[in-house]
Every structure is written in structure tokens, then in C-alpha cells.
CSV table of C-alpha atoms in Angstrom, one decimal:
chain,number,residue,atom,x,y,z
A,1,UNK,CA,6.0,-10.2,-29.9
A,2,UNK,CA,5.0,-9.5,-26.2
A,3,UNK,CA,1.7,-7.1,-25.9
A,4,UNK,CA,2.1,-4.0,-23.9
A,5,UNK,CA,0.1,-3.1,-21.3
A,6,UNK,CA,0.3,0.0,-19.4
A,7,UNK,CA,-1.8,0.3,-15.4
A,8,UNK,CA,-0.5,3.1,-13.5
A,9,UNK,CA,1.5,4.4,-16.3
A,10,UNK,CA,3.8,1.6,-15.7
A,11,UNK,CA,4.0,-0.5,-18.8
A,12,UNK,CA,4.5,-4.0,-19.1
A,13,UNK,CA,5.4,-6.5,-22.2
A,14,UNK,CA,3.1,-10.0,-21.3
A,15,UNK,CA,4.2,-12.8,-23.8
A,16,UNK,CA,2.3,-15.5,-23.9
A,17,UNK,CA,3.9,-19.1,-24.0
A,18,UNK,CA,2.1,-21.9,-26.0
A,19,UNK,CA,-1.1,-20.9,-28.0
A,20,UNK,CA,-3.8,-19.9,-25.8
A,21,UNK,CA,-3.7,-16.8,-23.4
A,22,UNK,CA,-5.7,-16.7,-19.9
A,23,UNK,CA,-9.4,-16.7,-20.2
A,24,UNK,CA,-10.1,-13.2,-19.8
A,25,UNK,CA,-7.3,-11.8,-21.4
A,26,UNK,CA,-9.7,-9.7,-23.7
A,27,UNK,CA,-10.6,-7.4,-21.1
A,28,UNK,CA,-7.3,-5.9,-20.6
A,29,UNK,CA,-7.7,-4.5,-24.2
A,30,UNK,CA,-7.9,-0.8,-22.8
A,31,UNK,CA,-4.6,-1.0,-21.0
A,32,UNK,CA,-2.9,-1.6,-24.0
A,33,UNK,CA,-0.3,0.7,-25.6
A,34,UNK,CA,1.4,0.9,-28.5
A,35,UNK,CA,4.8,1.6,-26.2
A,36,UNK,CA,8.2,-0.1,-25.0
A,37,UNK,CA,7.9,-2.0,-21.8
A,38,UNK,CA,9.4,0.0,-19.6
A,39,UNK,CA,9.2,-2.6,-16.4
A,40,UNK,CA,10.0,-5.9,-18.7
A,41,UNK,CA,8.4,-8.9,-20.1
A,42,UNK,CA,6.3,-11.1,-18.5
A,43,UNK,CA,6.3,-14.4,-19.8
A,44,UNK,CA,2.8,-16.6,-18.8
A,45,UNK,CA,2.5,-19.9,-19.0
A,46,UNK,CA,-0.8,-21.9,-18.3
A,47,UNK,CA,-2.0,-25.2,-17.9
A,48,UNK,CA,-0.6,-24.9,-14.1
A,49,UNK,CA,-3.1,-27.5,-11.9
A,50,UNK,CA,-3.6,-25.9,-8.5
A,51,UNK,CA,-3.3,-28.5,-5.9
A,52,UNK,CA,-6.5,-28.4,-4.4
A,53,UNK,CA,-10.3,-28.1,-5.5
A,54,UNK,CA,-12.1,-24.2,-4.8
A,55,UNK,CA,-10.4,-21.0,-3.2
A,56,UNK,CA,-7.0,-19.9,-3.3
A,57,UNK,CA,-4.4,-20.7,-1.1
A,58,UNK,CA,-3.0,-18.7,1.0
A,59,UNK,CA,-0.1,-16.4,-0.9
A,60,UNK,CA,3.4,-17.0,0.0
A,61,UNK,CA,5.9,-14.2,-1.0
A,62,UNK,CA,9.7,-13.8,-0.7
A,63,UNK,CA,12.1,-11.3,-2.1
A,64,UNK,CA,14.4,-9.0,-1.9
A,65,UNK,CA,15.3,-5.2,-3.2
A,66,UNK,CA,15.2,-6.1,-6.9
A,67,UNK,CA,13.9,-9.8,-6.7
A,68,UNK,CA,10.5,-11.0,-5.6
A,69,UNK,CA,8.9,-14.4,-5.6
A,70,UNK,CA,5.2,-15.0,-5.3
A,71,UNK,CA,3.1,-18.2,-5.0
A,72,UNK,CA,-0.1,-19.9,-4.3
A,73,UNK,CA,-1.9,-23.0,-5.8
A,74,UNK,CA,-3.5,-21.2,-8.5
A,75,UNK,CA,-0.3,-19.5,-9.7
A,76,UNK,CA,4.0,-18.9,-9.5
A,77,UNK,CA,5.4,-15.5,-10.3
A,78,UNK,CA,9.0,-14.5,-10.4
A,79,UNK,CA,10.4,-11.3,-10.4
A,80,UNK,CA,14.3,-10.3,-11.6
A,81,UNK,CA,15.0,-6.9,-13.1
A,82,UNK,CA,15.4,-8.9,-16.9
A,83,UNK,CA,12.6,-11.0,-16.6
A,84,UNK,CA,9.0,-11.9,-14.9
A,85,UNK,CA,7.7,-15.5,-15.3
A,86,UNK,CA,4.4,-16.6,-14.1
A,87,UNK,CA,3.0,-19.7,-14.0
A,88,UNK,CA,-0.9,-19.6,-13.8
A,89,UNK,CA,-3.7,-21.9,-13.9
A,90,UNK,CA,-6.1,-21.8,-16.8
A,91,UNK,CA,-8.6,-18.9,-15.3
A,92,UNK,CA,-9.9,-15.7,-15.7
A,93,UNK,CA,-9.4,-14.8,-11.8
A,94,UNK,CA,-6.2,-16.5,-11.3
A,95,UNK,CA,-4.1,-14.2,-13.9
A,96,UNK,CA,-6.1,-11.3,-12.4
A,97,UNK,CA,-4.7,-12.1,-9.0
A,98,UNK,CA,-1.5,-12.6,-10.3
A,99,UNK,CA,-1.4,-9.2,-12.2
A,100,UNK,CA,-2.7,-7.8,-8.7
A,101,UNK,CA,0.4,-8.4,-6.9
A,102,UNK,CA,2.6,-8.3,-9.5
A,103,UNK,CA,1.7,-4.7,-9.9
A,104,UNK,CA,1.4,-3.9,-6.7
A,105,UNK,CA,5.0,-4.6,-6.4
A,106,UNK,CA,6.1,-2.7,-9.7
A,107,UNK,CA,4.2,0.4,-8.7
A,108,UNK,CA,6.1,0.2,-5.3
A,109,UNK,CA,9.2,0.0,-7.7
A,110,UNK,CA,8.5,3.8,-9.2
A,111,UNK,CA,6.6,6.0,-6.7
A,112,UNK,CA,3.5,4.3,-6.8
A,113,UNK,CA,1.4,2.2,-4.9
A,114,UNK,CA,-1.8,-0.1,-5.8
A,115,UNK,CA,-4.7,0.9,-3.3
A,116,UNK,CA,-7.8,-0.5,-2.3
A,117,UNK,CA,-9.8,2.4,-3.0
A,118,UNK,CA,-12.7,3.4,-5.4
A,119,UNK,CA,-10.7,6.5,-8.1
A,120,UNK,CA,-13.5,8.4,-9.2
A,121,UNK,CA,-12.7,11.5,-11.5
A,122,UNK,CA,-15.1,14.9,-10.7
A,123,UNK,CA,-13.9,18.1,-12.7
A,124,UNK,CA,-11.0,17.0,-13.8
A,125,UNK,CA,-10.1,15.7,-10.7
A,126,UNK,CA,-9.1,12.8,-8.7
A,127,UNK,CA,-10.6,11.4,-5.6
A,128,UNK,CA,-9.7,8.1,-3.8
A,129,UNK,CA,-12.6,6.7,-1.6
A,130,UNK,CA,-10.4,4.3,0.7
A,131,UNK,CA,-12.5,2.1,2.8
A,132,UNK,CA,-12.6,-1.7,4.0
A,133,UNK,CA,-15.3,-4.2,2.4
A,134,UNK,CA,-18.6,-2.7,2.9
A,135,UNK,CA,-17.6,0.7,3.8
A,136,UNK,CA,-19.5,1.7,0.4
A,137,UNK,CA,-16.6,2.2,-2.2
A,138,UNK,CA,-19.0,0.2,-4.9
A,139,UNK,CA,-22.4,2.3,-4.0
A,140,UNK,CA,-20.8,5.4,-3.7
A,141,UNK,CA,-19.1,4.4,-7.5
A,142,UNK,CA,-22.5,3.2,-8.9
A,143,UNK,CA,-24.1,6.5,-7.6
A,144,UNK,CA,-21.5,8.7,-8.8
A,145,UNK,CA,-21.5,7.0,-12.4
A,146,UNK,CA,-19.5,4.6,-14.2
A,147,UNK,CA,-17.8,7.0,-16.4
A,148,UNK,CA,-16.3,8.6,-13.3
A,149,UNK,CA,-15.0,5.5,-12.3
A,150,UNK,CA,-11.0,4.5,-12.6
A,151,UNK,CA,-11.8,1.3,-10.2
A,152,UNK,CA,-14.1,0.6,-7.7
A,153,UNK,CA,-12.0,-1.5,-5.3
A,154,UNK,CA,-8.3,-1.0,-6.4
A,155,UNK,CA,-6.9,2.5,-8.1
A,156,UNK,CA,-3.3,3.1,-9.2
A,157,UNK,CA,-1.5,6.0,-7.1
A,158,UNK,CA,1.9,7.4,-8.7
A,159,UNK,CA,4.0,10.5,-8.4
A,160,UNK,CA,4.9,12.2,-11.5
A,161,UNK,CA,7.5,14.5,-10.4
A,162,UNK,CA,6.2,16.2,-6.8
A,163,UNK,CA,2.3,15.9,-7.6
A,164,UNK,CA,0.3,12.3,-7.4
A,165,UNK,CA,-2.1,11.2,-9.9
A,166,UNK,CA,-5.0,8.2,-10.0
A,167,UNK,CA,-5.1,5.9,-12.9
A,168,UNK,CA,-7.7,3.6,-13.8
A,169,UNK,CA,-6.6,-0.4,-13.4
A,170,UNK,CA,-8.7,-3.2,-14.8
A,171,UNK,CA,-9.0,-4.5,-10.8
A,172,UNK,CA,-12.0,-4.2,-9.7
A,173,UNK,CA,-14.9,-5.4,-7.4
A,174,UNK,CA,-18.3,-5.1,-7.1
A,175,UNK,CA,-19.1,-3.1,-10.5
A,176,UNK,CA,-17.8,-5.0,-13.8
A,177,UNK,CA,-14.7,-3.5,-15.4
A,178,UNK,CA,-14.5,-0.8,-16.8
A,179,UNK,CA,-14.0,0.0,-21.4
A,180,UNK,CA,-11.1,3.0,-20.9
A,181,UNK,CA,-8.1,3.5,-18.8
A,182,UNK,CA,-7.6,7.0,-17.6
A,183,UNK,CA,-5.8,9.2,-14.8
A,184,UNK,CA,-6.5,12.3,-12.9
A,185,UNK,CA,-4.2,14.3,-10.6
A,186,UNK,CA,-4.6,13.4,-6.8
A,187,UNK,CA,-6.9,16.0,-5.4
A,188,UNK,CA,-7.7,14.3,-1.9
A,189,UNK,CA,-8.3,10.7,-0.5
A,190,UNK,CA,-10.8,10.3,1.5
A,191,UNK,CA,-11.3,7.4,4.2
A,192,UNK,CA,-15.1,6.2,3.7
A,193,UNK,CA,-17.8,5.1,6.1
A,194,UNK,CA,-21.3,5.3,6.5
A,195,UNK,CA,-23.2,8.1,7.9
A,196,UNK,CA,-26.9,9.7,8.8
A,197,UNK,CA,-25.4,12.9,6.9
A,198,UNK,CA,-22.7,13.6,4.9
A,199,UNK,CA,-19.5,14.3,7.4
A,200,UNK,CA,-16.2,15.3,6.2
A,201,UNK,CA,-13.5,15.9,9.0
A,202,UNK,CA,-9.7,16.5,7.8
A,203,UNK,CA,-7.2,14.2,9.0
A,204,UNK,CA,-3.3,15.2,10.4
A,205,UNK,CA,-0.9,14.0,8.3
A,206,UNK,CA,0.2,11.2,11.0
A,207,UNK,CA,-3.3,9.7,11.2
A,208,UNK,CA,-3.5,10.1,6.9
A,209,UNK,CA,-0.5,8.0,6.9
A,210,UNK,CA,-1.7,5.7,8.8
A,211,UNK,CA,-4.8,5.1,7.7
A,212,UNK,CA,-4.0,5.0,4.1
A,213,UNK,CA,-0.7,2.1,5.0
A,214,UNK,CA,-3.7,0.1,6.4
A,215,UNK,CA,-5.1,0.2,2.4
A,216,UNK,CA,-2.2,-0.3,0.4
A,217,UNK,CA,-2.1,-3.4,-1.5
A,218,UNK,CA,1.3,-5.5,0.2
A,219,UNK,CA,3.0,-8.7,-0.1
A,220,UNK,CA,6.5,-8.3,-0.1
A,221,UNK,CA,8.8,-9.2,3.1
A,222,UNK,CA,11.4,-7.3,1.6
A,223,UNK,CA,12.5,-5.0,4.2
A,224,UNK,CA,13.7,-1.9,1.3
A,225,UNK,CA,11.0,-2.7,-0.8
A,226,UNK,CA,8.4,-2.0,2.3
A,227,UNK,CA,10.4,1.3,2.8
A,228,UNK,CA,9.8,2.1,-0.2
A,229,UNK,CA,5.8,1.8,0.3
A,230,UNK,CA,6.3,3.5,3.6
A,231,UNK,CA,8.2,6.9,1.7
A,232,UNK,CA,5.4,7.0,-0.9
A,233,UNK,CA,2.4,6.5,1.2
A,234,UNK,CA,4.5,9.6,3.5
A,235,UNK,CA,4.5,11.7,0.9
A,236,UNK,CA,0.8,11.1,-0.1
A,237,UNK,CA,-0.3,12.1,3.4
A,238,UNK,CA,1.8,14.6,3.1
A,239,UNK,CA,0.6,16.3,-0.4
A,240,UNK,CA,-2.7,16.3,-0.9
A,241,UNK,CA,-5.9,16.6,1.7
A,242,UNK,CA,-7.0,13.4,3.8
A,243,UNK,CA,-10.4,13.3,4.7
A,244,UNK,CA,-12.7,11.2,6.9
A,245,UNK,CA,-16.2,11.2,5.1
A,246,UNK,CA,-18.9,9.4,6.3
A,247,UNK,CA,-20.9,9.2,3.4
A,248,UNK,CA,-25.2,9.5,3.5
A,249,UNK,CA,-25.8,6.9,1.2
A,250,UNK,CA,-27.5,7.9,-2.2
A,251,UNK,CA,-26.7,11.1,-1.4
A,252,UNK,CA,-24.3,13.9,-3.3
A,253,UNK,CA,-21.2,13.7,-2.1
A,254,UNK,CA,-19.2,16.5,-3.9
A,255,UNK,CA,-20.9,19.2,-2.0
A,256,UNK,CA,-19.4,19.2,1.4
A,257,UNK,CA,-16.1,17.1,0.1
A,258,UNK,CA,-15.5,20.7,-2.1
A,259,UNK,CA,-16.6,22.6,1.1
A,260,UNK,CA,-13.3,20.9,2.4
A,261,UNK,CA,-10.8,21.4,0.3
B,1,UNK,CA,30.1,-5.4,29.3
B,2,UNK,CA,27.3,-3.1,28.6
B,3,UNK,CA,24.2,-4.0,26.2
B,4,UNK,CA,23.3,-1.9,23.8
B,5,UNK,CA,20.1,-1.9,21.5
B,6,UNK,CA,19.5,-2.0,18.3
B,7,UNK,CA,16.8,-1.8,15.5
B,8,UNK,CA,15.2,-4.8,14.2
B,9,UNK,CA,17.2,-4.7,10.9
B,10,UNK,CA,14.1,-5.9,8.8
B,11,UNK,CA,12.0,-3.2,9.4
B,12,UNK,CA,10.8,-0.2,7.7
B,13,UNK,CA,10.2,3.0,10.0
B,14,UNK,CA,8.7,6.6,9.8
B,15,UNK,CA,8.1,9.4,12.5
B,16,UNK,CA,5.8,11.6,11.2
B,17,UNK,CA,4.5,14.9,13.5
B,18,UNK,CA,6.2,13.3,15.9
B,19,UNK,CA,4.4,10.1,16.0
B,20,UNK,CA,6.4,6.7,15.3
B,21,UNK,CA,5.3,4.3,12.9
B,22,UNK,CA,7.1,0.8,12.4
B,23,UNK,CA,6.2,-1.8,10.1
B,24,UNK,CA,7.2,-5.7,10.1
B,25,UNK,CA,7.1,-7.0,6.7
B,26,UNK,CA,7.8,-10.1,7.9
B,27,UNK,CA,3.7,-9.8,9.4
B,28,UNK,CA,3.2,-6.5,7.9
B,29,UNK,CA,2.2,-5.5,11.3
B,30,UNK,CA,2.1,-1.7,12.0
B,31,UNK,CA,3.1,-0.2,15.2
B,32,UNK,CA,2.1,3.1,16.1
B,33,UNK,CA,4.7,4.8,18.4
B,34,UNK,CA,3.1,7.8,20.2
B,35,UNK,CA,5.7,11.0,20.9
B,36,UNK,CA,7.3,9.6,23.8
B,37,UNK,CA,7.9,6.0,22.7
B,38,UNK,CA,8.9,7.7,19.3
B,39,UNK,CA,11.3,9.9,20.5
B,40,UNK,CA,12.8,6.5,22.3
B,41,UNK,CA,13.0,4.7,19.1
B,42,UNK,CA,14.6,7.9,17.1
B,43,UNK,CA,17.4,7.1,19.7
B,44,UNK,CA,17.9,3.4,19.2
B,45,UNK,CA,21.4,3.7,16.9
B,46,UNK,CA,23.2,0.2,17.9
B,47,UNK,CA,25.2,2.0,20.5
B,48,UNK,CA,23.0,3.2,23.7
B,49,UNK,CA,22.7,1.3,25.9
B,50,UNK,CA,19.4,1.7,28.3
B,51,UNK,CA,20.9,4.3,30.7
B,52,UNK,CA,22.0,6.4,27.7
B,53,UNK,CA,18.6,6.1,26.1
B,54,UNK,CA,17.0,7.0,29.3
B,55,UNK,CA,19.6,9.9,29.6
B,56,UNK,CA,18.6,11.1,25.9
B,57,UNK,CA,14.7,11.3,27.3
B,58,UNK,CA,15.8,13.2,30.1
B,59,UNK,CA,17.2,15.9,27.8
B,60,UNK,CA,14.0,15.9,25.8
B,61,UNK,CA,11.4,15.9,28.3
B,62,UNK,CA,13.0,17.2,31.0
B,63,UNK,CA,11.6,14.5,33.2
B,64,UNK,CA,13.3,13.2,36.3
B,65,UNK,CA,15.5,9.9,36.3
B,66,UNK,CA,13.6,7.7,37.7
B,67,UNK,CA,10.7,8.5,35.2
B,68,UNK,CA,13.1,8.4,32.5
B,69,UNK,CA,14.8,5.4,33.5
B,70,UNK,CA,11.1,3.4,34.1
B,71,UNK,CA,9.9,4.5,30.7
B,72,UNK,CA,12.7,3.5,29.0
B,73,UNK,CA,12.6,0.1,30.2
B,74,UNK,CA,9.3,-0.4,30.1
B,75,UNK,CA,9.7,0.3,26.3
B,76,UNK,CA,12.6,-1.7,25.7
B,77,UNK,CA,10.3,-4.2,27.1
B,78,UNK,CA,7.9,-4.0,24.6
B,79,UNK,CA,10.2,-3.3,22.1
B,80,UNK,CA,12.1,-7.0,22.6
B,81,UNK,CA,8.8,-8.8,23.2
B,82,UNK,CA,7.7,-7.7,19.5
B,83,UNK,CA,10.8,-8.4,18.1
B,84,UNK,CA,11.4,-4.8,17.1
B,85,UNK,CA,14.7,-4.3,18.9
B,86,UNK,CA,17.9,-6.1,19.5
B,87,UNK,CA,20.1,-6.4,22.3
B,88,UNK,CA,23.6,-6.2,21.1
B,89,UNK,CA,26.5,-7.1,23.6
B,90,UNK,CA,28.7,-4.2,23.2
């Protein structure tokens, strides 16, 4: 009977072939629900030997509108609309990557995207903090608290009718994973750098848009499927507030972000 | 017989406020189009050819021929060198 896991309130059956499951499987715990699988089954099989010693190849991905194929040493995945295999090696990080772009893909499916951004929750709402490596996401996260936290490097974006919202995913970076897996609606995303004082400046649509394509998590060649990213991250830009902050480290942040919006 | 041009068929493409944004999955390249170029691009159906394109830019911008005709080309320049357009005998 597959287990159900749910990131982005997209919920997928993993089935595990053979008796062991991936090292790390554990930690998943709080993404599981007691639901149908609503995207399919994923069936996982381990043991796979990746053909060289230390770092990942590089990730070669085909597909097409409802197909996808992904691969690299450390793992095979294979997407149809009846069934997902993957074919991992025998690691914590290697079924992680895997679920990565495997979900990146199924949230592209339903109005969603995967985004390298810190989700942090204040008042009830949600705030992405999009930024390269080093632009702070993991500080900012740490200062803020951990029980604010959905992600510190990748957060779940989806629209539920005409409004986004944020979910927490077990993805994520500097901080160790989080114990619960929880969503906010979208209040603003803002694009994060470093700054002497805390500097928020509101960003046109266009430039939203294209800032935030620049941190959705992508792999697939598929011409529709890429659309698809393109129409979602269009209407983000287009719904909620997008912000340039340049952030005064250790410094409260929610201030002259609420001064903004 | 006339050429005419025609989007790469494997991209995915947005204008937004007027500003054109292209993206080759293939690479997943972005392009950023500003107004002008965009307005071009918006026009790029499979059946212009470059006079009618520079004709359509014309009508926009009110700009003179030779303007027209220059920035169109220069575009459709750019636009084959990226592998972003096709010519299509016609």
C-alpha cells in the first residue's frame, strides 16, 4: 500500500519496491496524509550504483506535455499520467533531489510552481524571500524563527482558485528540516539582498515576472509544460505585491515590508 | 518567392506591460524583449514577411520607413542568430 505524501497540496502515493526505503525517508513523516493520491504512484526502487565516485552528474531531462523523463548517475525518474518510477541510489540526498524535480514538475502540472525562496509565515501570512545563494534567505529564516519557517531555500507556490498560497516542503538548505507542513496565502514576494538599512522598493509587474522566472525550480524541455511555468509565474506577478528588499541583516524586517504593502 | 518568419515553435512567450519575454527550454534561456522589439515579435504569425513586419511598426510607432525597415531587420537579425525565429519560404 503506497504512503501518501502531500507538498504543495499536491499528494503523491510513493511505494516502495524491495524491503528497504531511502535513507532518510523518516523525515518526510509531516508530509504525510491519510488521502488519495491525487498525482499517482511513485514506485522507488534502490540499489541503483551511480557511475562515478562524489557529486552528481549533471541532470538530463526530456519530455513532453504529459510525459517527462529525468536522469543523472545518482538516479532515473519517469513520468506518464498512470505511473512514476524512479530509480535511485541508496542515499538520503539522492531521493531528495529526485523528489525536487519531480515536484517541481507536478506543481507545474496544477498552477503551482517549486521556488527557490525562504516561505516564512508572519500574521497569518505568507512571505516568499527569493534570492540567489548568499543573498540571506537562511539568516533572514534563522532570525525570523523556525516556527515561521515553511522552507528556507525551496517553498511550494499554488493557486487555489484566483488567490496563491505558500506551503511548507521538506526541501530545504542551510537550516535542518523542519517537524510540520503548513501553508499561508501569498501576501507578497519579495526579491532579497543585502543592505546598510532595510529598503523595500515595489517592483512593476514586468520586472516581478521576471525576476521571479529567474527563481523557479526548471528542468523540463517541454515547450507546453514551460508555458505553463510562464502563465503561473504571470499571474503571481500579477496578484500579489513584488518587492525588492535589501535586508539590514539581524535587523526586523516586517516593519518597513508592512509599510509597503 | 517571399520569406516569411516564423516563431521558434519550441518556445514559450509572454508580453507583459508591453515588455516581451521569451524563454528557450531547450537552454532555459530568457530573453527580455523591450516595447519595440516586443511589439516586432507580437507580429511574427508565420505569414509576414520583413516588409510587412516593418509595415506593422510603421503603424505603431509612426516612424518613417527607413527606420522601420532598419529595425526590423536588425531584429530579425537577432532573432535568427538566437534561434528564436524561422524563415519560412512562403
Amino acid at each position: 500500500m503506497p504512503q501518501v505524501i502531500s507538498i504543495g497540496g499536491v499528494a503523491l502515493g510513493v511505494s516502495f519496491k524491495g524491503p528497504s526505503v531511502p535513507l532518510g525517508w523518516e523525515e518526510y513523516a509531516p508530509f504525510r496524509v491519510e488521502k488519495p493520491a491525487d498525482a499517482g504512484v511513485l514506485s522507488v526502487t534502490g540499489g541503483r550504483r551511480p557511475a562515478r565516485r562524489g557529486g552528481a552528474s549533471e541532470l538530463k531531462a526530456a519530455g513532453g506535455v504529459k510525459t517527462a523523463s529525468y536522469s543523472r548517475d545518482d538516479f532515473s525518474l519517469r513520468m506518464s499520467p498512470k505511473a512514476c518510477t524512479l530509480s535511485v541510489a541508496e542515499n538520503p540526498y539522492s531521493f531528495d533531489s529526485a523528489l525536487r524535480v519531480l515536484y517541481s514538475r507536478l506543481l507545474a502540472d496544477r498552477e503551482g510552481l517549486l521556488i527557490h525562496a525562504a516561505g516564512l509565515i508572519q500574521r497569518g501570512r505568507g512571505f516568499l524571500f527569493a534570492g540567489k545563494s548568499g543573498s540571506g534567505k537562511s539568516t533572514l529564516t534563522r532570525w525570523v524563527g523556525r516556527e515561521k519557517a515553511l522552507s528556507d531555500e525551496l517553498t511550494a507556490l499554488r493557486f487555489d482558485g484566483k488567490a496563491p498560497s505558500i506551503y511548507s516542503t521538506p526541501f530545504w538548505g542551510e537550516l535542518s528540516r523542519g517537524k510540520d507542513s503548513r501553508q499561508a496565502p501569498l501576501a507578497a514576494v519579495c526579491f532579497l539582498g543585502q543592505g546598510a538599512n532595510n529598503l523595500v522598493t515595489r517592483l512593476s509587474t514586468a520586472d516581478a515576472f521576471r525576476s521571479l522566472l529567474g527563481t523557479v525550480l526548471w528542468f523540463d524541455p517541454s515547450p507546453r509544460a514551460t508555458a505553463r511555468v510562464i502563465e503561473c509565474a504571470a499571474r503571481v506577478a500579477g496578484s500579489v505585491p513584488c518587492l525588492s528588499f535589501a535586508w539590514k541583516k539581524d535587523s526586523d524586517p516586517w516593519p518597513a515590508l508592512e509599510r509597503a504593502l | 518567392m517571399i520569406t516569411v518568419y516564423r516563431k521558434s515553435p519550441r518556445l514559450a512567450h509572454r508580453v507583459i506591460e508591453g515588455e516581451g519575454f521569451i524563454v528557450d527550454p531547450a537552454d532555459q534561456k530568457l530573453h527580455h524583449l523591450n516595447p519595440v522589439a516586443a511589439a516586432i515579435w507580437q507580429q511574427i504569425n508565420g505569414k509576414r514577411d520583413e516588409a510587412a513586419l516593418a509595415g506593422e511598426l510603421r503603424e505603431k510607432y509612426d516612424v518613417d520607413r527607413g527606420t522601420a525597415s532598419r529595425d526590423v531587420k536588425e531584429f530579425l537579425n537577432v532573432l535568427l542568430r538566437e534561434g528564436l525565429v524561422e524563415k519560412v519560404p512562403s
